[in-house]
PDB file of C-alpha atoms in Angstrom:
ATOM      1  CA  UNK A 161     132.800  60.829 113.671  1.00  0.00           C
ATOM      2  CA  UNK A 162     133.006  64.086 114.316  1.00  0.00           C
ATOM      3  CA  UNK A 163     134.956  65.880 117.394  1.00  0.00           C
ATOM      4  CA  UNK A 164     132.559  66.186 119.902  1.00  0.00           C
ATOM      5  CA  UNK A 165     132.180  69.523 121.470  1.00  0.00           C
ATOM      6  CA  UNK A 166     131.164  70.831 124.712  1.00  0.00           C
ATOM      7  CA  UNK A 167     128.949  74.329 123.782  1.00  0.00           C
ATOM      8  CA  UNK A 168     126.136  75.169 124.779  1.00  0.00           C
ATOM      9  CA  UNK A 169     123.754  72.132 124.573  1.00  0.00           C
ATOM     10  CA  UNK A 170     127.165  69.904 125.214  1.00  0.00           C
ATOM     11  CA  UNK A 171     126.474  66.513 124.801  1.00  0.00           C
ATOM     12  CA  UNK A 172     126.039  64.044 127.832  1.00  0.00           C
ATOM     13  CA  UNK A 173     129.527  61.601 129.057  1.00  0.00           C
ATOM     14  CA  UNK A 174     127.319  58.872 128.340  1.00  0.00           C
ATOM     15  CA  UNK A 175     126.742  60.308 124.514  1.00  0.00           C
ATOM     16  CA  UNK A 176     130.355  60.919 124.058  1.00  0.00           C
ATOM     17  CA  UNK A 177     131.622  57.504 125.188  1.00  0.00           C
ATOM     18  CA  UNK A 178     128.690  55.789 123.486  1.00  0.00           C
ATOM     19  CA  UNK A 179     129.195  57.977 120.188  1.00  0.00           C
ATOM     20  CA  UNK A 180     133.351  57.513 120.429  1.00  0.00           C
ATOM     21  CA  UNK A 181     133.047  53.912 121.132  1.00  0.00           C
ATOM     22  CA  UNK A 182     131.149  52.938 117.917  1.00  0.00           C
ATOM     23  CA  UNK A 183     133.462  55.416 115.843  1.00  0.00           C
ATOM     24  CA  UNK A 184     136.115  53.398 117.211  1.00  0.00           C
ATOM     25  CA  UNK A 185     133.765  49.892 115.551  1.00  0.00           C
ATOM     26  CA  UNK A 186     133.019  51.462 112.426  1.00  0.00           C
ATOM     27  CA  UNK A 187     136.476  52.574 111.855  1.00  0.00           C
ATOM     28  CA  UNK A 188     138.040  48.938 112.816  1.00  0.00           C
ATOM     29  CA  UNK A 189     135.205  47.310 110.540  1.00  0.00           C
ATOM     30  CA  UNK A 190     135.940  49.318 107.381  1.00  0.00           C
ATOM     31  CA  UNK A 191     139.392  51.212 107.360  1.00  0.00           C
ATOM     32  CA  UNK A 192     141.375  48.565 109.519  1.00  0.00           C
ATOM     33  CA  UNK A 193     142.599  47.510 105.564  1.00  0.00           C
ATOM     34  CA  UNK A 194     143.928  51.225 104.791  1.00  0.00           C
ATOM     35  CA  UNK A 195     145.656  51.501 107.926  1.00  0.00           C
ATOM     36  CA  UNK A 196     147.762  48.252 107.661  1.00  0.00           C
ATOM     37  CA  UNK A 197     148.284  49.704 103.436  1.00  0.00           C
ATOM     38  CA  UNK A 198     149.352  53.079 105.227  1.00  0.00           C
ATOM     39  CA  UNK A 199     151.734  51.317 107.740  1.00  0.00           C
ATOM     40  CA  UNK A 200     153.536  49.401 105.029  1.00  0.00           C
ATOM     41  CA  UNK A 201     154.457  52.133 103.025  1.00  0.00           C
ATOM     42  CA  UNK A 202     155.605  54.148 105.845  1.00  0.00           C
ATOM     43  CA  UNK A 203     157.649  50.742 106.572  1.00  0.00           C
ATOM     44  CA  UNK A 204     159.268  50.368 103.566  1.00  0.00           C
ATOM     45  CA  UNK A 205     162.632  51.882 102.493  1.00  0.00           C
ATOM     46  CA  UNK A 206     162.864  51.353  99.736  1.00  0.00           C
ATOM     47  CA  UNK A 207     162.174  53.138  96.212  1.00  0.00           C
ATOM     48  CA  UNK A 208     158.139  53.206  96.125  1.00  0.00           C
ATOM     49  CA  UNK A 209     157.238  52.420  92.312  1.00  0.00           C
ATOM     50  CA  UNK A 210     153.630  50.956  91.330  1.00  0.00           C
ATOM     51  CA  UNK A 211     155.931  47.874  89.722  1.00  0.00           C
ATOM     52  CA  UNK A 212     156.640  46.874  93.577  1.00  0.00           C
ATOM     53  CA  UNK A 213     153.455  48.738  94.951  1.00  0.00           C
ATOM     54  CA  UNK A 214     152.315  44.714  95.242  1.00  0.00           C
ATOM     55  CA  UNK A 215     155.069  43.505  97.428  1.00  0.00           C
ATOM     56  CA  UNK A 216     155.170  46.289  99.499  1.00  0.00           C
ATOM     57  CA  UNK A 217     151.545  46.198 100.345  1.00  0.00           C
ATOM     58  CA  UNK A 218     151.037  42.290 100.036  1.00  0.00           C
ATOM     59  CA  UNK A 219     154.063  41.028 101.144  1.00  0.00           C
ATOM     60  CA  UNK A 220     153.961  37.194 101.236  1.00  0.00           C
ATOM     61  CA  UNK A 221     150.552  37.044  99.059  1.00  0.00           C
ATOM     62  CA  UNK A 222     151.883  39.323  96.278  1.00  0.00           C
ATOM     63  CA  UNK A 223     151.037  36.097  93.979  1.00  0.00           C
ATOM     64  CA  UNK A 224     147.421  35.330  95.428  1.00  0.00           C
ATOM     65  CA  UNK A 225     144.373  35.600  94.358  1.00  0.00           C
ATOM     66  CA  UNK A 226     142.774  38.957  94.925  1.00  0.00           C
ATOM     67  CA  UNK A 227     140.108  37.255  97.793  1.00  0.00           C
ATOM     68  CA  UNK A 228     143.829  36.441  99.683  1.00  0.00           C
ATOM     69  CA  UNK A 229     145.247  39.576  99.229  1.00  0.00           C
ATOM     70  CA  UNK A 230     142.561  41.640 100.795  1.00  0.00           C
ATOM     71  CA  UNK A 231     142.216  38.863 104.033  1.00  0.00           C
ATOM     72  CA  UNK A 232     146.095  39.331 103.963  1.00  0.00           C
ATOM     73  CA  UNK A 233     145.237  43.187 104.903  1.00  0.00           C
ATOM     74  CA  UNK A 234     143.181  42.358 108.094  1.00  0.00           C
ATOM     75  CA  UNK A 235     146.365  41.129 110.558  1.00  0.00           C
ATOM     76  CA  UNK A 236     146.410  42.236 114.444  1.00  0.00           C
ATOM     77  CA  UNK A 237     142.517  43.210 114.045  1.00  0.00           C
ATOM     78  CA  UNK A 238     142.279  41.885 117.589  1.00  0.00           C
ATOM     79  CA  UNK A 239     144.788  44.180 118.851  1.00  0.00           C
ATOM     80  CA  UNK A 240     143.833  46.845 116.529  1.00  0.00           C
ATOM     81  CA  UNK A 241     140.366  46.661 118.462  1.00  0.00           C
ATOM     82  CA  UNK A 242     140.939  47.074 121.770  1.00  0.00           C
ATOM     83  CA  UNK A 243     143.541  50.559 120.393  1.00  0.00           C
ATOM     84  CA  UNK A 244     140.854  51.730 118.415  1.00  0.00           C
ATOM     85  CA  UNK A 245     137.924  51.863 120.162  1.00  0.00           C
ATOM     86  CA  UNK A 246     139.839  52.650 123.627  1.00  0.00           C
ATOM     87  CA  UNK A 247     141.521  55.573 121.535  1.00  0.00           C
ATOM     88  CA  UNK A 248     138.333  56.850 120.385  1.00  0.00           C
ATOM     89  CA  UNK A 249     136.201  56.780 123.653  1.00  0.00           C
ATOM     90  CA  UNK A 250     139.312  58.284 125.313  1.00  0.00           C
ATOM     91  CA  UNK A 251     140.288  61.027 122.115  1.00  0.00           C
ATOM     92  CA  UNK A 252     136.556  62.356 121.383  1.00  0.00           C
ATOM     93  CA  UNK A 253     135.320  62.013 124.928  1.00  0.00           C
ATOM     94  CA  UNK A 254     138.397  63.349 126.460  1.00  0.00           C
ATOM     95  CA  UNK A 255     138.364  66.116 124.212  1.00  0.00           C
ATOM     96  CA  UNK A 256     135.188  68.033 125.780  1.00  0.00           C
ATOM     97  CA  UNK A 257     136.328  66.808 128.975  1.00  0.00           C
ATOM     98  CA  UNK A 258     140.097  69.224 128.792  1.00  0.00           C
ATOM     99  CA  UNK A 259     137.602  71.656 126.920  1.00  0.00           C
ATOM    100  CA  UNK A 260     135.268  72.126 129.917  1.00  0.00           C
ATOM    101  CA  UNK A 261     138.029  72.320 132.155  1.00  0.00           C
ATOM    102  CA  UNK A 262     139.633  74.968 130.302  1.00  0.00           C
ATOM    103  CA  UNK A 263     136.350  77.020 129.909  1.00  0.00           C
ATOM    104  CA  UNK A 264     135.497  76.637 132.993  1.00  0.00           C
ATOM    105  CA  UNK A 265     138.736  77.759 134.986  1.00  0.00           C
ATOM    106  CA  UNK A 266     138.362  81.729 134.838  1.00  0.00           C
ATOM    107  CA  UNK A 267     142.343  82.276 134.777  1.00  0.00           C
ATOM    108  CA  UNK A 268     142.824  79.701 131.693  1.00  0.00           C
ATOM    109  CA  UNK A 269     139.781  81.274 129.847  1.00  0.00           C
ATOM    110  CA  UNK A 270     140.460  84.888 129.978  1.00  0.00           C
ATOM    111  CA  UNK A 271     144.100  84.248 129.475  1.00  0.00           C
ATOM    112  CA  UNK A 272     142.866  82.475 126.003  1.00  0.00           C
ATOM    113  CA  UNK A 273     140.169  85.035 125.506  1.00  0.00           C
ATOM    114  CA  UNK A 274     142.711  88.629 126.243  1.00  0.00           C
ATOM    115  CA  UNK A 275     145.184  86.811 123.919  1.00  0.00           C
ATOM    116  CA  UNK A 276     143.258  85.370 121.573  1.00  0.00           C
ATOM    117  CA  UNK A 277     139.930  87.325 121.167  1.00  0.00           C
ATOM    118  CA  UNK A 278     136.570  86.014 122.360  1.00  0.00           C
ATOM    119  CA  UNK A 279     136.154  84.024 118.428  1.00  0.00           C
ATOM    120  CA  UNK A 280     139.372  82.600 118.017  1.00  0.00           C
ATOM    121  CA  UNK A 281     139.985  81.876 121.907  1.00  0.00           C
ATOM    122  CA  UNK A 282     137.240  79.666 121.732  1.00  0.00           C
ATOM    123  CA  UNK A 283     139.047  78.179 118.439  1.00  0.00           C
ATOM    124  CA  UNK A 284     141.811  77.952 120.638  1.00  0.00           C
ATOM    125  CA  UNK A 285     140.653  76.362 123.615  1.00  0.00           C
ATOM    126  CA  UNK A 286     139.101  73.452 121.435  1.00  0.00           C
ATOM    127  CA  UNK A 287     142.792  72.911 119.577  1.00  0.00           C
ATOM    128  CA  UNK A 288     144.625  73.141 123.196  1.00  0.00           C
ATOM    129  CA  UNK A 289     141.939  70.474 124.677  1.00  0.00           C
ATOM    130  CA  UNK A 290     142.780  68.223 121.847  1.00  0.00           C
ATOM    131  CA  UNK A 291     146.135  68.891 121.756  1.00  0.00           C
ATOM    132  CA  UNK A 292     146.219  67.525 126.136  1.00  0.00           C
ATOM    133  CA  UNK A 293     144.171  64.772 124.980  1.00  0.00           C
ATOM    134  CA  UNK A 294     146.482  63.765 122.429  1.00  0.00           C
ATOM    135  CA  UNK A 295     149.606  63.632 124.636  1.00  0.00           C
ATOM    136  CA  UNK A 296     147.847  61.319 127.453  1.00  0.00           C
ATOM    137  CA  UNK A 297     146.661  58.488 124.402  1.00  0.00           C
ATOM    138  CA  UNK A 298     150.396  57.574 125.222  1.00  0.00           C
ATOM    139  CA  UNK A 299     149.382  54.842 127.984  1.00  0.00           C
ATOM    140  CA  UNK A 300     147.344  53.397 124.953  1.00  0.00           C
ATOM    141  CA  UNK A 301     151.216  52.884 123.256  1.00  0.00           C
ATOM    142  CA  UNK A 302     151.665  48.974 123.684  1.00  0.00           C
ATOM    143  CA  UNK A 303     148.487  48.147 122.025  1.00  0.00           C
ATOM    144  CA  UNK A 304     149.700  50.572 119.253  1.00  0.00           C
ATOM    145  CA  UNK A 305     152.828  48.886 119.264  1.00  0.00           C
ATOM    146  CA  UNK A 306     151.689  45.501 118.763  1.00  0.00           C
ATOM    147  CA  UNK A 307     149.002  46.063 115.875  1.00  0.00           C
ATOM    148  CA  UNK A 308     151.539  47.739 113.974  1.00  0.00           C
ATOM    149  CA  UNK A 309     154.407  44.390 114.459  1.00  0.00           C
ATOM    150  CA  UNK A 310     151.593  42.480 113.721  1.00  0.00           C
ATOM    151  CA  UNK A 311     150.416  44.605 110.191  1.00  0.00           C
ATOM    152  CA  UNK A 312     154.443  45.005 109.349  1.00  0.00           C
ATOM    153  CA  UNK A 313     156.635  42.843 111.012  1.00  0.00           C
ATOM    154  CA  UNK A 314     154.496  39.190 112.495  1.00  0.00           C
ATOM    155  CA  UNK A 315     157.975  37.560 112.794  1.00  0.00           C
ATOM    156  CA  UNK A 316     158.385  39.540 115.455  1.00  0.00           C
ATOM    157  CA  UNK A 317     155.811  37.860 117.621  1.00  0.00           C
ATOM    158  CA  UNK A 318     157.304  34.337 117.504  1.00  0.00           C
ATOM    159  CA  UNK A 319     153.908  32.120 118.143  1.00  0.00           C
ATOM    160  CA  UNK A 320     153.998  34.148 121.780  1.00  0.00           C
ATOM    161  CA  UNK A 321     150.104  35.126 122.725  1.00  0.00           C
ATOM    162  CA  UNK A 322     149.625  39.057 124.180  1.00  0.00           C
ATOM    163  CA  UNK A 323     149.438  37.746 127.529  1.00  0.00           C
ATOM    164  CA  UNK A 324     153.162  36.650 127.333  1.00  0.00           C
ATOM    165  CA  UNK A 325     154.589  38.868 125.640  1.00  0.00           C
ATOM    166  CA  UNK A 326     153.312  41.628 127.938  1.00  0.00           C
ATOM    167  CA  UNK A 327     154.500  39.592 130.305  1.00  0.00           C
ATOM    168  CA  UNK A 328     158.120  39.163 129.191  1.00  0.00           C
ATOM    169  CA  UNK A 329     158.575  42.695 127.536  1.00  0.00           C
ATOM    170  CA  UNK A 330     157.313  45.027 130.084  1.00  0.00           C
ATOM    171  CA  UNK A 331     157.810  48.548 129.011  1.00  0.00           C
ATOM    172  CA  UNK A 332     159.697  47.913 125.369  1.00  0.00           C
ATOM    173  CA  UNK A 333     156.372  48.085 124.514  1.00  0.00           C
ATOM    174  CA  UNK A 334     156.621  51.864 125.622  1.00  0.00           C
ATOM    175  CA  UNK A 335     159.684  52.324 122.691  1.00  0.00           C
ATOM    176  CA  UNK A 336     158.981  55.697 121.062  1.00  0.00           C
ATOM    177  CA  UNK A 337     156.794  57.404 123.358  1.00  0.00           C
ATOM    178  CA  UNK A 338     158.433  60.566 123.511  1.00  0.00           C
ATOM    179  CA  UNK A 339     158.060  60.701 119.307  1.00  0.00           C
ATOM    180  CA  UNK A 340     154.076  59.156 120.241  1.00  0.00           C
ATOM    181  CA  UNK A 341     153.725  62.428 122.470  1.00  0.00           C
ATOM    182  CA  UNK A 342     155.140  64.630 119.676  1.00  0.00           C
ATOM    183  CA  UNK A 343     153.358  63.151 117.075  1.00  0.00           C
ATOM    184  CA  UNK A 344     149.747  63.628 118.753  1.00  0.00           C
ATOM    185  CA  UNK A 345     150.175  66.876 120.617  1.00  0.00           C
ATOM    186  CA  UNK A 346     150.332  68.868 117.461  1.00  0.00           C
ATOM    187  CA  UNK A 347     148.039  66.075 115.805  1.00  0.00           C
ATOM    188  CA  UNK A 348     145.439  66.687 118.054  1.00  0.00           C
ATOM    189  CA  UNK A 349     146.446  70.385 118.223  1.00  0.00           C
ATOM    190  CA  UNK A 350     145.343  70.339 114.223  1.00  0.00           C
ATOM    191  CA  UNK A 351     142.081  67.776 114.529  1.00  0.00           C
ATOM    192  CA  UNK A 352     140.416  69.621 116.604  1.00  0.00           C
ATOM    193  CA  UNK A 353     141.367  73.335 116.222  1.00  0.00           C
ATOM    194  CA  UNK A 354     141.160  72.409 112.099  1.00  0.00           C
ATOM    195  CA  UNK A 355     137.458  71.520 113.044  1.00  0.00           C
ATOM    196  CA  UNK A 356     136.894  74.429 114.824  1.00  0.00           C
ATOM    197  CA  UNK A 357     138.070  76.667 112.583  1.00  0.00           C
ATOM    198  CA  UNK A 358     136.114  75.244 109.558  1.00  0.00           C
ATOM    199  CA  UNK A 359     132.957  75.370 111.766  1.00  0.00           C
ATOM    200  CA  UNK A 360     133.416  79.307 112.696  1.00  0.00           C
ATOM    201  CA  UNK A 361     135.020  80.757 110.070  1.00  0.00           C
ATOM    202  CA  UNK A 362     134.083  79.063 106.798  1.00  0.00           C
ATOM    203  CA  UNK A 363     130.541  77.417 107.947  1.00  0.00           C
ATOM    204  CA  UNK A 364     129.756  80.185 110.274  1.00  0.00           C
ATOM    205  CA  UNK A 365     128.675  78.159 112.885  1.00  0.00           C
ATOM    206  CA  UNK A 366     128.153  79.818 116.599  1.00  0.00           C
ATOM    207  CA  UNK A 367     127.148  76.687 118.390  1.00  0.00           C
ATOM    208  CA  UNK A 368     129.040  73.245 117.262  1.00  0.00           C
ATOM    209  CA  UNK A 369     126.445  71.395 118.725  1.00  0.00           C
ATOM    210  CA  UNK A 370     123.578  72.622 116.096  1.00  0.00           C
ATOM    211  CA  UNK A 371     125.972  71.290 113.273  1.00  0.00           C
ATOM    212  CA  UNK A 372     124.385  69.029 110.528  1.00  0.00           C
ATOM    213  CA  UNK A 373     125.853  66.079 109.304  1.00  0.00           C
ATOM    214  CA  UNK A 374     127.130  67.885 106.291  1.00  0.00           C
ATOM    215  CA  UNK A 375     128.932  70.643 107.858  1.00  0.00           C
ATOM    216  CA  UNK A 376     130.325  68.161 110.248  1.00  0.00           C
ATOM    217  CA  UNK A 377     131.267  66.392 107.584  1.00  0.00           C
ATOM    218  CA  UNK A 378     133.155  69.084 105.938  1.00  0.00           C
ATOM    219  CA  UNK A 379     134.974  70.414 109.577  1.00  0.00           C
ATOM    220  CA  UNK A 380     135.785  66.592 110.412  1.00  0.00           C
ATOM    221  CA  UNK A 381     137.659  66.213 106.775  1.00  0.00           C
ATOM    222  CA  UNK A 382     139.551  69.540 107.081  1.00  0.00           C
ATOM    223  CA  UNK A 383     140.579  68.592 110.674  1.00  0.00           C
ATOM    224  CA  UNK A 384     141.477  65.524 109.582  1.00  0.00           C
ATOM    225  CA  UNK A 385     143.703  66.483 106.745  1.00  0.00           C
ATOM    226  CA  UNK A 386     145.432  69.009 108.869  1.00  0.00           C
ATOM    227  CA  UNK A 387     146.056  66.626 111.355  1.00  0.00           C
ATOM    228  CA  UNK A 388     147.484  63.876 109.586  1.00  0.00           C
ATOM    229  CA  UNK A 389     149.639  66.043 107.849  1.00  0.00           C
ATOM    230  CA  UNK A 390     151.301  68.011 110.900  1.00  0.00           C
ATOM    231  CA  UNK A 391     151.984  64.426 111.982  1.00  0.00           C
ATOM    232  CA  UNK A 392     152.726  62.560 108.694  1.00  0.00           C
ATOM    233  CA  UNK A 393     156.792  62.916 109.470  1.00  0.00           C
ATOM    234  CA  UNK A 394     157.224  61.754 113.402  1.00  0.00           C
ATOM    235  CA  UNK A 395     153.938  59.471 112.624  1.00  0.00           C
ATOM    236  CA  UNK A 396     156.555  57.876 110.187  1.00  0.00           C
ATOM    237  CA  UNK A 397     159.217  57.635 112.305  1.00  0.00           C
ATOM    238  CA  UNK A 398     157.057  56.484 115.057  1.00  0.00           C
ATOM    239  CA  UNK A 399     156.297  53.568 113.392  1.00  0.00           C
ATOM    240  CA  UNK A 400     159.709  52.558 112.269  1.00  0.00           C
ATOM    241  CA  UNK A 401     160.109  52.433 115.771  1.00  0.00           C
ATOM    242  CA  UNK A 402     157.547  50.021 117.077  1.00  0.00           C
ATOM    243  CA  UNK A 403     157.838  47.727 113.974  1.00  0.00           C
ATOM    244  CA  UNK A 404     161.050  46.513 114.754  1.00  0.00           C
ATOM    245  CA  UNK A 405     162.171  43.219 116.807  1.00  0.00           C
ATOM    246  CA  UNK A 406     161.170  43.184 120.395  1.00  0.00           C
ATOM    247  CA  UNK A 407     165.228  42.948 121.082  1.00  0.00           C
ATOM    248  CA  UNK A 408     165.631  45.635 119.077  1.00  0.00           C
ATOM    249  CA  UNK A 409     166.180  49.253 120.408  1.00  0.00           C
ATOM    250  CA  UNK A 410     165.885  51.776 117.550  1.00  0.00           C
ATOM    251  CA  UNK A 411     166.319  55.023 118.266  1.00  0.00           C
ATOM    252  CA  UNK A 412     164.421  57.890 116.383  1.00  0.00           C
ATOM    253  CA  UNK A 413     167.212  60.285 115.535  1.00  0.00           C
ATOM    254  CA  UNK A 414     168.613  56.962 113.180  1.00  0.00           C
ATOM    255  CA  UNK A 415     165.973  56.112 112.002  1.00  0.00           C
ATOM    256  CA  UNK A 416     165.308  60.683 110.616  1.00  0.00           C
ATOM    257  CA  UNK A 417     169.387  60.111 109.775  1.00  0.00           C
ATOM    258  CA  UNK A 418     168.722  57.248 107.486  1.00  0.00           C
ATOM    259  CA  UNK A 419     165.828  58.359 106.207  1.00  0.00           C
ATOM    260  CA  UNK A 420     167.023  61.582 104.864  1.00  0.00           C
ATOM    261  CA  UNK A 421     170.190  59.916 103.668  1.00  0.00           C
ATOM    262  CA  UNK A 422     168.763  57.181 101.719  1.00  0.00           C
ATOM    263  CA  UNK A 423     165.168  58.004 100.917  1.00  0.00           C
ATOM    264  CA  UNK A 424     164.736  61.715 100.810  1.00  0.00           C
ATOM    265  CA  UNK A 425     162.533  64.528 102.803  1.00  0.00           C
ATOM    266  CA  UNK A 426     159.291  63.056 100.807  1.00  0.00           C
ATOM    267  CA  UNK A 427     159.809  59.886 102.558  1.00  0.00           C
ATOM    268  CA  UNK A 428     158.175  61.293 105.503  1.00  0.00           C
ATOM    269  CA  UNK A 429     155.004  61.840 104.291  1.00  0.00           C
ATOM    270  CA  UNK A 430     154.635  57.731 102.891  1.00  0.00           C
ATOM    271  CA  UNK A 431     150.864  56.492 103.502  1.00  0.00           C
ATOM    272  CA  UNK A 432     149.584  60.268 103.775  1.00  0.00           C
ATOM    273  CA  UNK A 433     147.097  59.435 100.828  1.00  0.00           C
ATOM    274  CA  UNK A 434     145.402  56.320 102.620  1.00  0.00           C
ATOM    275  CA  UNK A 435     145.600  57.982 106.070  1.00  0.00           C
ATOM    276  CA  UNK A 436     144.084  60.954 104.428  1.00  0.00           C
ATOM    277  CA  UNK A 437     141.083  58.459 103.513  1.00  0.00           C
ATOM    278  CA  UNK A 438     140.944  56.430 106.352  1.00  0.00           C
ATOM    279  CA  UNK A 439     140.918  59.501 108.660  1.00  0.00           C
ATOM    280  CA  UNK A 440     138.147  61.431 106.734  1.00  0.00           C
ATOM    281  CA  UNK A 441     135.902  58.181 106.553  1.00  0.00           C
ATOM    282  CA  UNK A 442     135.513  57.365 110.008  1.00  0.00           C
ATOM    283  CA  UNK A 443     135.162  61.153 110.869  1.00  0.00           C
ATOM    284  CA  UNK A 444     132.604  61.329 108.982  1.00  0.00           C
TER     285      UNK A 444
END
């Protein structure tokens, strides 16, 4: 799906959460599978090579048949529902939301447009509103946190349901929100303002609204690759974070330590192919 955007002939907050919800659907349906591939590699640290590319992604149905393997890739889907589609109603119909409210607050407009320029202000305005979107997702965090233990690390769960284990571990499930907020505030930052830019300057579109599918298409995927790789490094580290043991408090400056130590600067950028995919289809 594309970013929604709030130009003239802005679409209606029933539109955007409709629209955002069922991004959120087709996304879960189709790419839930490249996400939990994505999350693995980040995970692992060790040597990637494609002669343990099966353990890494499989893990305990390496040996299966092929119809196992791919079930294998569906874990947490439940949890992976209610963070996906609440992410996407609140990310893409947010979005306009910060981006009205910056256009339409004279001192925040004409501070973007007399620094900016009246073309690339607007560029700007649509990156900033994504960029504030991005950094309140954070109360979404637990249900983050508990698709990716269940895609990397189900030991972790011990048979306990979500109803207990919200119950007994409170705000651990919060662990690594400060590298959350810095992941998605230049994440956002890039969707967004990638989108824009593609729209004004390379499509040469006035009004977002009037886009076709294809030039959405084309904004959406450079947004999208921008994004996820501004974020591919603290994304990683992110999730080293929430796939450990509930008793377990990593912190985020050993896990960047041990990561450049043992596995090298390229090891922040694992799963940026199959994020790169999964991001461009469901923008599209």
């Amino acid at each position: 799906m594309a970013p929604l955007t709030s130009a003239k002939g802005s679409e209606s907050g029933t539109a955007r959460v409709v629209g955002s919800g069922l991004s959120g659907v087709a996304e879960l349906i189709i790419f839930h599978p490249v996400d939990t591939v994505a999350k693995r590699l980040m995970s692992n640290k060790s040597k990637f090579t494609l002669q343990a590319a099966n353990s890494i992604i499989f893990k305990d149905y390496a040996t299966a048949s092929l119809p196992k393997k791919l079930f294998s890739l569906f874990p947490g889907l439940g949890y992976a529902a209610g963070y996906k589609i609440s992410q996407r109603i609140y990310k893409f119909g947010g979005q306009p939301y910060f981006n009205d409210l910056i256009r339409g607050t004279p001192v925040l407009r004409n501070a973007f447009v007399n620094t900016f320029g009246e073309r690339n202000g607007k560029n700007m305005m649509h990156a900033t509103a994504g960029s504030l979107t991005g950094i309140g997702e954070v109360v979404l965090l637990p249900l983050d946190a508990l698709k990716i233990k269940r895609q990397t690390n189900p030991e972790a769960f011990r048979g306990r349901g979500v109803v207990q284990i919200f119950m007994e571990e409170g705000r651990t499930l919060y662990r690594g929100w400060g590298w959350t907020v810095a992941r998605n505030a230049p994440g956002s930052f890039a969707l967004f303002g990638g989108s824009a830019f593609t729209k004004d300057y390379v499509l040469g579109i006035e009004d977002y609204s009037k886009a076709t599918w294809w030039q959405n298409f084309i904004a959406s995927t450079a947004g999208a690759i921008s994004s996820i790789t501004v974020a591919a490094p603290l994304d990683t580290i992110k999730t080293r974070i929430q796939n450990a043991n509930f008793e377990t408090r990593v912190h985020g400056a050993v896990v960047v330590r041990d990561l450049i130590k043992n596995e090298g600067m390229t090891a922040f950028f694992k799963g940026l192919t199959p994020k790169v995919r999964q991001m461009n289809g469901f923008m599209s």
